């Protein structure tokens, strides 16, 4: 079975500051890990995914995430926040690629001008 | 990529009635998925719908409550039957597009359902 814990349902950062959204996972098999973003009134959009290749995964819009097996973490980062990054972010885990994703409860990111 | 049109975008329904949600994709896809996002909770997979076969339901979801149709490779419907206030959620369809390392899930914008 897989599960995901996102620490912090709300995160606020200043424009230009580092964005760090935390995700810890539990999986009985080598996991596939995902970060999705949801802008208001839009569907979820894939930011990046980890599929057992490089542990540092680069995604769209300047985001990246690092898979750390020893810490069972897959935190999402962006060096410099932009106002357009304000959205809800979901971490997800799967043992079957894109099938049967288990999502975290989401983190709402607010950017302070 | 894939463009997903989900209808209705929102609805308010009476207890005991049923609502059918439509999901239309702009390209042929093999796998379609239906998710539910209850208030303050994460997305939960309801079922996987493949064309030409019965939908596969996850634990806690049954066909009588959430019948699914998948008549072709670009369309699916999810019906929420005999609704109660506990069914108030956002319902999302998603599709898998691409091959191998380029496989991606695309999501519709969701149907926000409120049951009175």
XYZ file of N, CA and C in Angstrom:
687
model
N 0.840 -1.197 0.000
C 0.000 0.000 0.000
C 0.876 1.248 0.000
N 0.359 2.302 -0.573
C 1.089 3.563 -0.643
C 0.324 4.653 0.099
N 1.070 5.609 0.616
C 0.451 6.784 1.222
C 1.385 7.966 1.070
N 0.807 9.148 1.183
C 1.550 10.384 1.033
C 1.140 11.346 2.134
N 2.111 12.024 2.708
C 1.849 13.057 3.697
C 2.461 14.366 3.215
N 1.628 15.378 3.087
C 2.117 16.708 2.748
C 2.080 17.555 4.012
N 3.217 18.046 4.417
C 3.322 18.837 5.637
C 2.994 20.289 5.326
N 1.958 20.783 5.975
C 1.559 22.169 5.745
C 0.481 22.262 4.697
N -0.731 22.531 5.120
C -1.823 22.690 4.158
C -1.766 24.058 3.488
N -1.100 25.013 4.152
C -0.939 26.347 3.584
C 0.505 26.795 3.777
N 1.094 27.305 2.709
C 2.449 27.849 2.762
C 2.438 29.217 2.093
N 3.043 30.198 2.759
C 3.161 31.537 2.195
C 4.628 31.904 2.066
N 4.997 32.411 0.910
C 6.368 32.870 0.703
C 6.322 34.206 -0.025
N 7.365 34.983 0.168
C 7.459 36.261 -0.517
C 7.912 36.060 -1.954
N 7.479 36.935 -2.820
C 7.911 36.881 -4.213
C 9.434 36.967 -4.253
N 10.051 36.040 -5.010
C 11.503 36.003 -5.100
C 12.164 35.088 -4.090
N 11.425 34.640 -3.096
C 11.977 33.752 -2.073
C 11.904 32.295 -2.512
N 12.623 31.456 -1.774
C 12.629 30.026 -2.046
C 11.266 29.417 -1.725
N 10.812 28.545 -2.614
C 9.602 27.766 -2.363
C 10.025 26.355 -1.970
N 9.496 25.881 -0.848
C 9.753 24.505 -0.405
C 8.429 23.902 0.046
N 7.962 22.903 -0.674
C 6.733 22.188 -0.311
C 7.130 20.747 0.008
N 6.716 20.299 1.184
C 7.204 19.019 1.685
C 6.255 17.875 1.394
N 6.857 16.734 1.058
C 6.093 15.524 0.769
C 6.890 14.324 1.267
N 6.263 13.532 2.100
C 6.842 12.261 2.521
C 5.916 11.134 2.085
N 6.492 10.041 1.690
C 5.701 8.948 1.145
C 5.968 7.660 1.901
N 5.064 6.733 1.726
C 5.239 5.377 2.221
C 4.860 4.437 1.085
N 5.739 3.489 0.808
C 5.456 2.552 -0.279
C 6.154 1.228 -0.006
N 5.452 0.143 -0.279
C 6.023 -1.185 -0.065
C 6.866 -1.640 -1.249
N 6.810 -0.908 -2.334
C 7.589 -1.219 -3.533
C 8.234 0.070 -4.020
N 9.256 -0.031 -4.870
C 9.845 1.209 -5.415
C 8.763 2.075 -6.031
N 8.691 3.319 -5.591
C 7.543 4.144 -5.987
C 7.771 4.963 -7.244
N 6.648 5.311 -7.864
C 6.614 6.420 -8.792
C 6.092 7.608 -7.975
N 6.693 8.765 -8.134
C 6.294 9.941 -7.359
C 6.000 11.103 -8.296
N 5.003 11.878 -7.925
C 4.510 12.949 -8.789
C 4.241 14.200 -7.971
N 4.380 15.341 -8.637
C 3.837 16.594 -8.130
C 2.914 17.151 -9.208
N 1.700 17.506 -8.752
C 0.723 18.139 -9.626
C 0.392 19.514 -9.078
N 0.010 20.426 -9.971
C -0.416 21.763 -9.568
C -1.837 21.987 -10.089
N -2.621 22.675 -9.282
C -3.992 23.003 -9.682
C -4.211 24.489 -9.516
N -4.362 25.179 -10.632
C -4.696 26.587 -10.595
C -6.209 26.736 -10.444
N -6.675 27.846 -9.932
C -8.114 28.026 -9.728
C -8.934 27.727 -10.963
N -9.979 26.929 -10.779
C -10.919 26.576 -11.839
C -10.276 25.831 -13.007
N -9.174 25.172 -12.736
C -8.524 24.376 -13.776
C -8.269 22.962 -13.270
N -7.993 22.045 -14.207
C -7.660 20.679 -13.834
C -6.242 20.583 -13.309
N -5.923 19.452 -12.703
C -4.566 19.240 -12.228
C -3.614 19.133 -13.416
N -2.431 19.658 -13.227
C -1.421 19.649 -14.273
C -0.140 19.051 -13.707
N 0.461 18.120 -14.445
C 1.680 17.483 -13.968
C 2.842 18.479 -13.971
N 3.489 18.608 -12.804
C 4.696 19.430 -12.697
C 5.930 18.601 -13.019
N 6.005 17.428 -12.398
C 7.151 16.546 -12.603
C 6.825 15.173 -12.045
N 7.648 14.196 -12.444
C 7.469 12.852 -11.901
C 8.818 12.161 -11.785
N 8.903 11.287 -10.800
C 10.094 10.478 -10.568
C 9.762 9.037 -10.914
N 10.645 8.434 -11.747
C 10.395 7.062 -12.186
C 11.638 6.204 -12.039
N 12.423 6.416 -11.008
C 13.614 5.635 -10.657
C 14.810 5.934 -11.547
N 14.773 6.997 -12.302
C 15.952 7.419 -13.057
C 16.741 8.371 -12.131
N 17.028 9.568 -12.575
C 17.770 10.525 -11.753
C 16.972 10.899 -10.516
N 17.659 11.034 -9.385
C 16.958 11.363 -8.144
C 16.526 12.819 -8.099
N 17.196 13.685 -8.836
C 16.779 15.083 -8.926
C 15.985 15.231 -10.217
N 14.740 15.586 -10.059
C 13.831 15.667 -11.194
C 13.491 17.125 -11.461
N 13.659 17.540 -12.673
C 13.308 18.911 -13.051
C 11.972 18.905 -13.770
N 11.137 19.859 -13.399
C 9.818 19.936 -13.993
C 9.594 21.241 -14.715
N 8.330 21.535 -14.931
C 7.983 22.761 -15.638
C 8.002 23.949 -14.692
N 8.057 25.140 -15.258
C 7.957 26.395 -14.496
C 9.058 26.565 -13.454
N 10.218 25.924 -13.664
C 11.348 26.110 -12.767
C 11.322 25.280 -11.502
N 10.339 24.402 -11.369
C 10.259 23.546 -10.188
C 11.137 22.311 -10.338
N 11.606 21.816 -9.208
C 12.317 20.557 -9.188
C 12.046 19.848 -7.869
N 12.304 18.552 -7.860
C 12.097 17.761 -6.645
C 13.194 16.717 -6.563
N 13.573 16.401 -5.339
C 14.636 15.425 -5.133
C 14.092 14.216 -4.385
N 14.307 13.043 -4.957
C 13.900 11.793 -4.319
C 14.994 11.378 -3.345
N 14.606 11.268 -2.067
C 15.546 10.823 -1.041
C 14.972 9.579 -0.384
N 15.500 8.447 -0.786
C 14.969 7.178 -0.291
C 15.165 7.044 1.211
N 16.324 7.491 1.715
C 16.629 7.337 3.142
C 15.664 8.143 4.008
N 15.143 9.218 3.457
C 14.211 10.071 4.195
C 12.766 9.861 3.742
N 12.558 8.986 2.796
C 11.236 8.763 2.152
C 10.571 10.097 1.838
N 11.350 10.985 1.213
C 10.834 12.310 0.912
C 10.942 12.620 -0.580
N 10.115 13.552 -0.987
C 10.103 14.022 -2.379
C 9.640 15.475 -2.349
N 10.441 16.327 -1.732
C 10.077 17.730 -1.539
C 10.204 18.509 -2.848
N 9.305 19.441 -3.033
C 9.262 20.285 -4.238
C 9.893 21.630 -3.922
N 10.768 22.101 -4.797
C 11.418 23.387 -4.571
C 11.431 24.227 -5.836
N 11.539 25.531 -5.604
C 11.756 26.496 -6.682
C 12.585 27.616 -6.095
N 13.689 27.980 -6.721
C 14.604 28.947 -6.098
C 13.980 30.315 -5.852
N 13.111 30.754 -6.759
C 12.587 32.111 -6.657
C 11.106 32.106 -7.020
N 10.271 32.406 -6.042
C 8.822 32.355 -6.252
C 8.346 33.508 -7.119
N 7.358 33.179 -7.932
C 6.712 34.176 -8.790
C 5.239 34.222 -8.440
N 4.642 35.372 -8.652
C 3.225 35.520 -8.313
C 2.369 34.450 -8.992
N 2.761 34.057 -10.184
C 1.976 33.073 -10.938
C 2.069 31.661 -10.353
N 2.933 31.474 -9.357
C 3.054 30.154 -8.723
C 1.952 29.902 -7.692
N 1.172 30.907 -7.383
C 0.097 30.730 -6.408
C -0.917 29.716 -6.922
N -1.065 28.627 -6.188
C -1.918 27.520 -6.629
C -1.948 26.475 -5.526
N -2.654 25.372 -5.803
C -2.646 24.231 -4.889
C -1.740 23.167 -5.491
N -0.910 22.569 -4.652
C 0.062 21.589 -5.112
C -0.208 20.245 -4.432
N -0.207 19.203 -5.238
C -0.485 17.868 -4.738
C 0.693 16.945 -5.029
N 1.101 16.218 -4.018
C 2.081 15.157 -4.171
C 1.327 13.843 -4.312
N 1.849 12.921 -5.119
C 1.163 11.647 -5.316
C 2.186 10.534 -5.470
N 1.767 9.332 -5.109
C 2.628 8.151 -5.204
C 1.863 7.027 -5.881
N 2.584 6.189 -6.583
C 1.962 5.037 -7.226
C 2.992 3.918 -7.339
N 2.495 2.701 -7.335
C 3.353 1.553 -7.606
C 3.225 1.096 -9.047
N 2.323 1.749 -9.800
C 1.981 1.266 -11.136
C 2.060 2.371 -12.185
N 3.008 3.257 -12.075
C 3.090 4.340 -13.042
C 1.946 5.300 -12.848
N 1.162 5.554 -13.915
C 0.068 6.516 -13.816
C -1.221 5.907 -13.279
N -1.209 4.615 -12.995
C -2.412 3.979 -12.491
C -2.437 4.007 -10.971
N -3.649 4.134 -10.440
C -3.853 4.017 -8.992
C -2.989 4.982 -8.205
N -3.013 6.251 -8.590
C -2.290 7.251 -7.828
C -2.942 7.469 -6.479
N -2.110 7.619 -5.449
C -2.562 8.013 -4.125
C -2.055 9.430 -3.890
N -2.993 10.346 -3.665
C -2.650 11.758 -3.537
C -2.541 12.178 -2.085
N -1.710 13.197 -1.850
C -1.709 13.884 -0.572
C -2.870 14.859 -0.506
N -3.029 15.497 0.631
C -4.165 16.395 0.843
C -3.959 17.774 0.259
N -2.777 18.018 -0.284
C -2.552 19.269 -0.980
C -1.963 20.357 -0.097
N -1.220 21.251 -0.719
C -0.667 22.433 -0.050
C -1.010 23.648 -0.890
N -1.677 24.588 -0.265
C -2.024 25.818 -0.970
C -0.882 26.810 -0.805
N -0.294 27.210 -1.907
C 0.835 28.143 -1.903
C 0.349 29.542 -2.200
N 0.663 30.453 -1.305
C 0.344 31.873 -1.475
C 1.641 32.646 -1.642
N 1.677 33.551 -2.599
C 2.862 34.362 -2.838
C 2.573 35.784 -2.357
N 3.434 36.278 -1.499
C 3.269 37.617 -0.936
C 4.057 38.619 -1.775
N 3.381 39.655 -2.269
C 4.098 40.620 -3.134
C 5.220 41.338 -2.397
N -0.354 15.887 -25.653
C -1.208 16.409 -24.605
C -2.649 16.008 -24.879
N -3.524 16.392 -23.976
C -4.935 16.080 -24.119
C -5.755 17.217 -23.529
N -6.835 17.540 -24.213
C -7.767 18.531 -23.707
C -9.017 17.793 -23.259
N -9.386 17.987 -22.010
C -10.509 17.265 -21.430
C -11.626 18.238 -21.120
N -12.802 17.924 -21.601
C -13.982 18.725 -21.318
C -14.875 17.938 -20.384
N -15.141 18.504 -19.224
C -15.938 17.814 -18.233
C -17.198 18.634 -17.975
N -18.354 17.963 -17.993
C -19.624 18.645 -17.794
C -20.510 17.876 -16.843
N -21.287 18.518 -15.995
C -21.282 19.968 -15.777
C -20.091 20.374 -14.919
N -19.805 21.648 -14.871
C -18.702 22.108 -14.026
C -19.123 22.149 -12.564
N -20.403 22.342 -12.344
C -20.920 22.303 -10.982
C -22.415 22.046 -11.022
N -22.936 21.499 -9.944
C -24.377 21.277 -9.854
C -24.777 21.175 -8.391
N -25.996 21.545 -8.145
C -26.600 21.393 -6.826
C -27.775 20.448 -6.991
N -27.769 19.357 -6.243
C -28.763 18.311 -6.443
C -29.481 17.989 -5.148
N -30.663 17.423 -5.304
C -31.456 17.004 -4.163
C -31.084 15.578 -3.761
N -31.186 15.344 -2.492
C -30.973 13.994 -1.949
C -31.843 12.985 -2.678
N -31.278 11.819 -2.993
C -32.044 10.743 -3.617
C -32.041 10.761 -5.134
N -31.576 11.849 -5.727
C -31.525 11.924 -7.179
C -30.168 11.423 -7.681
N -30.009 11.393 -9.001
C -28.755 10.941 -9.616
C -28.230 12.011 -10.565
N -26.941 12.058 -10.708
C -26.296 13.003 -11.622
C -25.287 12.256 -12.483
N -25.318 12.525 -13.767
C -24.341 11.928 -14.682
C -23.355 12.986 -15.135
N -22.090 12.692 -14.945
C -20.996 13.594 -15.310
C -20.353 13.064 -16.587
N -20.128 13.960 -17.518
C -19.552 13.572 -18.796
C -18.097 14.014 -18.899
N -17.301 13.187 -19.550
C -15.890 13.498 -19.773
C -15.566 13.225 -21.236
N -15.203 14.274 -21.946
C -14.895 14.178 -23.377
C -13.435 14.559 -23.597
N -12.718 13.720 -24.333
C -11.299 13.961 -24.590
C -11.107 14.250 -26.074
N -10.131 15.084 -26.390
C -9.934 15.476 -27.783
C -9.068 14.502 -28.564
N -8.703 13.389 -27.958
C -7.941 12.363 -28.642
C -8.328 10.996 -28.078
N -8.016 9.951 -28.813
C -8.354 8.603 -28.350
C -7.392 8.169 -27.251
N -7.932 7.701 -26.172
C -7.128 7.263 -25.037
C -7.626 5.910 -24.570
N -6.696 5.095 -24.126
C -7.075 3.768 -23.643
C -7.616 3.830 -22.221
N -6.871 4.504 -21.361
C -7.222 4.456 -19.945
C -7.810 5.800 -19.498
N -8.951 5.710 -18.848
C -9.573 6.876 -18.223
C -9.825 6.535 -16.759
N -9.713 7.534 -15.941
C -9.858 7.337 -14.509
C -10.848 8.364 -13.959
N -11.578 7.961 -12.946
C -12.470 8.868 -12.240
C -11.998 8.997 -10.790
N -11.838 10.251 -10.347
C -11.392 10.545 -8.993
C -12.461 11.362 -8.262
N -12.403 11.295 -6.949
C -13.248 12.134 -6.103
C -12.354 12.915 -5.138
N -12.700 14.167 -4.937
C -11.973 14.999 -3.980
C -12.987 15.574 -3.005
N -13.092 14.964 -1.844
C -14.020 15.447 -0.832
C -13.447 16.676 -0.148
N -14.301 17.521 0.400
C -13.828 18.778 1.013
C -12.713 18.539 2.019
N -11.604 19.236 1.829
C -10.490 19.139 2.753
C -9.703 17.848 2.681
N -9.976 17.031 1.692
C -9.285 15.749 1.585
C -8.558 15.626 0.258
N -7.783 14.579 0.146
C -7.028 14.357 -1.080
C -7.906 13.687 -2.128
N -7.378 13.609 -3.344
C -8.084 12.917 -4.413
C -8.058 11.420 -4.139
N -9.173 10.787 -4.404
C -9.284 9.343 -4.227
C -9.766 8.727 -5.525
N -9.082 7.681 -5.970
C -9.470 7.012 -7.201
C -10.754 6.225 -6.971
N -11.749 6.479 -7.823
C -13.013 5.743 -7.750
C -12.907 4.475 -8.596
N -12.503 4.656 -9.851
C -12.484 3.509 -10.766
C -11.649 3.831 -11.990
N -11.236 2.765 -12.649
C -10.543 2.851 -13.929
C -11.492 2.369 -15.013
N -11.625 3.147 -16.071
C -12.585 2.820 -17.130
C -11.831 2.610 -18.442
N -11.817 1.388 -18.909
C -11.195 1.076 -20.191
C -12.279 0.729 -21.195
N -12.112 1.191 -22.408
C -13.110 0.972 -23.441
C -13.240 -0.508 -23.749
N -14.474 -0.976 -23.795
C -14.736 -2.365 -24.147
C -14.741 -3.322 -22.986
N -14.565 -2.819 -21.785
C -14.601 -3.711 -20.622
C -15.285 -3.013 -19.460
N -15.644 -3.801 -18.475
C -16.257 -3.236 -17.279
C -15.243 -2.382 -16.525
N -15.720 -1.325 -15.915
C -14.845 -0.488 -15.099
C -14.352 -1.278 -13.890
N -13.159 -0.959 -13.457
C -12.578 -1.586 -12.268
C -12.658 -0.605 -11.115
N -13.370 -0.996 -10.053
C -13.623 -0.101 -8.932
C -12.627 -0.348 -7.802
N -12.268 0.752 -7.138
C -11.385 0.667 -5.982
C -12.196 0.291 -4.742
N -11.465 -0.101 -3.726
C -12.108 -0.487 -2.473
C -12.947 0.665 -1.947
N -14.173 0.355 -1.570
C -15.069 1.371 -1.035
C -16.002 1.979 -2.064
N -15.830 1.628 -3.309
C -16.688 2.147 -4.386
C -17.321 0.971 -5.137
N -18.617 1.083 -5.423
C -19.332 -0.011 -6.066
C -20.086 0.484 -7.295
N -20.304 -0.426 -8.215
C -20.909 -0.079 -9.489
C -22.328 0.439 -9.332
N -23.074 -0.069 -8.366
C -24.455 0.370 -8.190
C -24.531 1.840 -7.802
N -23.538 2.298 -7.066
C -23.509 3.685 -6.607
C -22.868 4.600 -7.662
N -21.860 4.110 -8.344
C -21.111 4.917 -9.311
C -21.001 4.194 -10.662
N -22.122 3.973 -11.338
C -22.018 3.310 -12.648
C -21.242 4.166 -13.637
N -20.434 3.507 -14.428
C -19.560 4.178 -15.392
C -19.812 3.599 -16.772
N -19.859 4.472 -17.760
C -19.921 4.017 -19.150
C -18.667 4.457 -19.878
N -18.256 3.655 -20.849
C -17.081 3.994 -21.657
C -17.371 3.485 -23.073
N -18.236 4.198 -23.782
C -18.693 3.691 -25.082
C -17.652 3.749 -26.185
N -16.677 4.636 -26.062
C -15.635 4.733 -27.087
C -14.359 5.280 -26.462
N -13.354 5.513 -27.303
C -12.035 5.889 -26.791
C -11.903 7.366 -26.435
N -12.958 8.149 -26.621
C -12.860 9.582 -26.318
C -13.892 10.054 -25.295
N -14.678 9.157 -24.741
C -15.800 9.595 -23.918
C -16.060 8.618 -22.779
N -16.463 9.181 -21.642
C -16.877 8.369 -20.506
C -17.864 9.157 -19.679
N -18.717 8.442 -18.961
C -19.602 9.086 -18.002
C -19.500 8.385 -16.657
N -19.676 9.182 -15.607
C -19.777 8.682 -14.240
C -21.114 9.155 -13.695
N -21.901 8.246 -13.177
C -23.162 8.604 -12.544
C -23.029 8.453 -11.040
N -23.449 9.471 -10.318
C -23.528 9.393 -8.859
C -24.997 9.128 -8.541
N -25.298 7.945 -8.041
C -26.676 7.498 -7.899
C -27.190 7.691 -6.484
N -28.496 7.918 -6.396
C -29.153 8.006 -5.087
C -28.319 8.850 -4.119
N -28.118 10.085 -4.506
C -27.166 10.946 -3.804
C -27.596 11.297 -2.386
N -26.586 11.457 -1.548
C -26.759 11.958 -0.183
C -25.762 13.092 0.023
N -25.928 13.876 1.070
C -24.980 14.979 1.306
C -23.524 14.521 1.371
N -23.298 13.272 1.759
C -21.923 12.762 1.842
C -21.269 12.635 0.469
N -22.058 12.694 -0.574
C -21.519 12.633 -1.944
C -21.056 13.997 -2.447
N -21.257 15.032 -1.654
C -20.802 16.367 -2.049
C -19.289 16.365 -2.160
N -18.803 16.582 -3.358
C -17.367 16.464 -3.646
C -17.078 17.117 -4.982
N -15.817 17.153 -5.310
C -15.411 17.454 -6.677
C -15.076 16.116 -7.340
N -15.648 15.886 -8.506
C -15.389 14.662 -9.252
C -14.553 15.022 -10.482
N -13.461 14.286 -10.673
C -12.555 14.600 -11.777
C -12.317 13.368 -12.645
N -12.285 13.574 -13.924
C -11.846 12.502 -14.811
C -10.414 12.804 -15.247
N -9.692 11.767 -15.536
C -8.325 11.934 -16.019
C -8.031 10.872 -17.064
N -7.071 11.166 -17.914
C -6.699 10.233 -18.973
C -5.190 10.103 -19.020
N -4.741 8.954 -19.447
C -3.313 8.715 -19.604
C -2.961 8.867 -21.074
N -1.934 9.678 -21.334
C -1.520 9.942 -22.711
C -0.023 9.712 -22.813
N 0.407 9.172 -23.938
C 1.829 9.022 -24.177
C 2.328 7.623 -23.922
N 3.614 7.445 -24.099
C 4.237 6.130 -23.968
C 5.484 6.221 -23.109
N 5.736 5.148 -22.367
C 6.970 5.017 -21.617
C 7.223 6.192 -20.697
N 8.424 6.759 -20.821
C 8.805 7.856 -19.936
C 7.971 9.114 -20.181
N 7.335 9.186 -21.327
C 6.513 10.372 -21.635
C 5.057 10.209 -21.241
N 4.718 9.108 -20.587
C 3.340 8.931 -20.151
C 2.962 10.003 -19.146
N 1.772 10.564 -19.329
C 1.297 11.577 -18.398
C -0.180 11.394 -18.146
N -0.603 11.844 -16.979
C -2.021 11.931 -16.682
C -2.478 13.368 -16.907
N -3.582 13.520 -17.599
C -4.208 14.829 -17.757
C -5.560 14.778 -17.049
N -5.894 15.886 -16.396
C -7.120 15.945 -15.619
C -8.084 16.962 -16.204
N -9.366 16.648 -16.097
C -10.382 17.636 -16.370
C -10.444 18.644 -15.229
N -11.213 19.707 -15.431
C -11.298 20.767 -14.422
C -12.257 20.416 -13.297
N -12.932 19.294 -13.413
C -13.728 18.803 -12.300
C -15.175 19.231 -12.341
N -15.985 18.475 -11.632
C -17.402 18.780 -11.430
C -17.628 18.933 -9.939
N -18.011 20.125 -9.537
C -18.265 20.369 -8.118
C -19.727 20.061 -7.825
N -19.952 19.039 -7.044
C -21.300 18.576 -6.735
C -21.651 18.897 -5.292
N -22.785 19.532 -5.119
C -23.330 19.783 -3.784
C -24.679 19.101 -3.685
N -24.854 18.298 -2.646
C -26.103 17.563 -2.447
C -26.795 18.113 -1.203
N -28.034 18.525 -1.390
C -28.773 19.129 -0.285
C -29.626 18.099 0.452
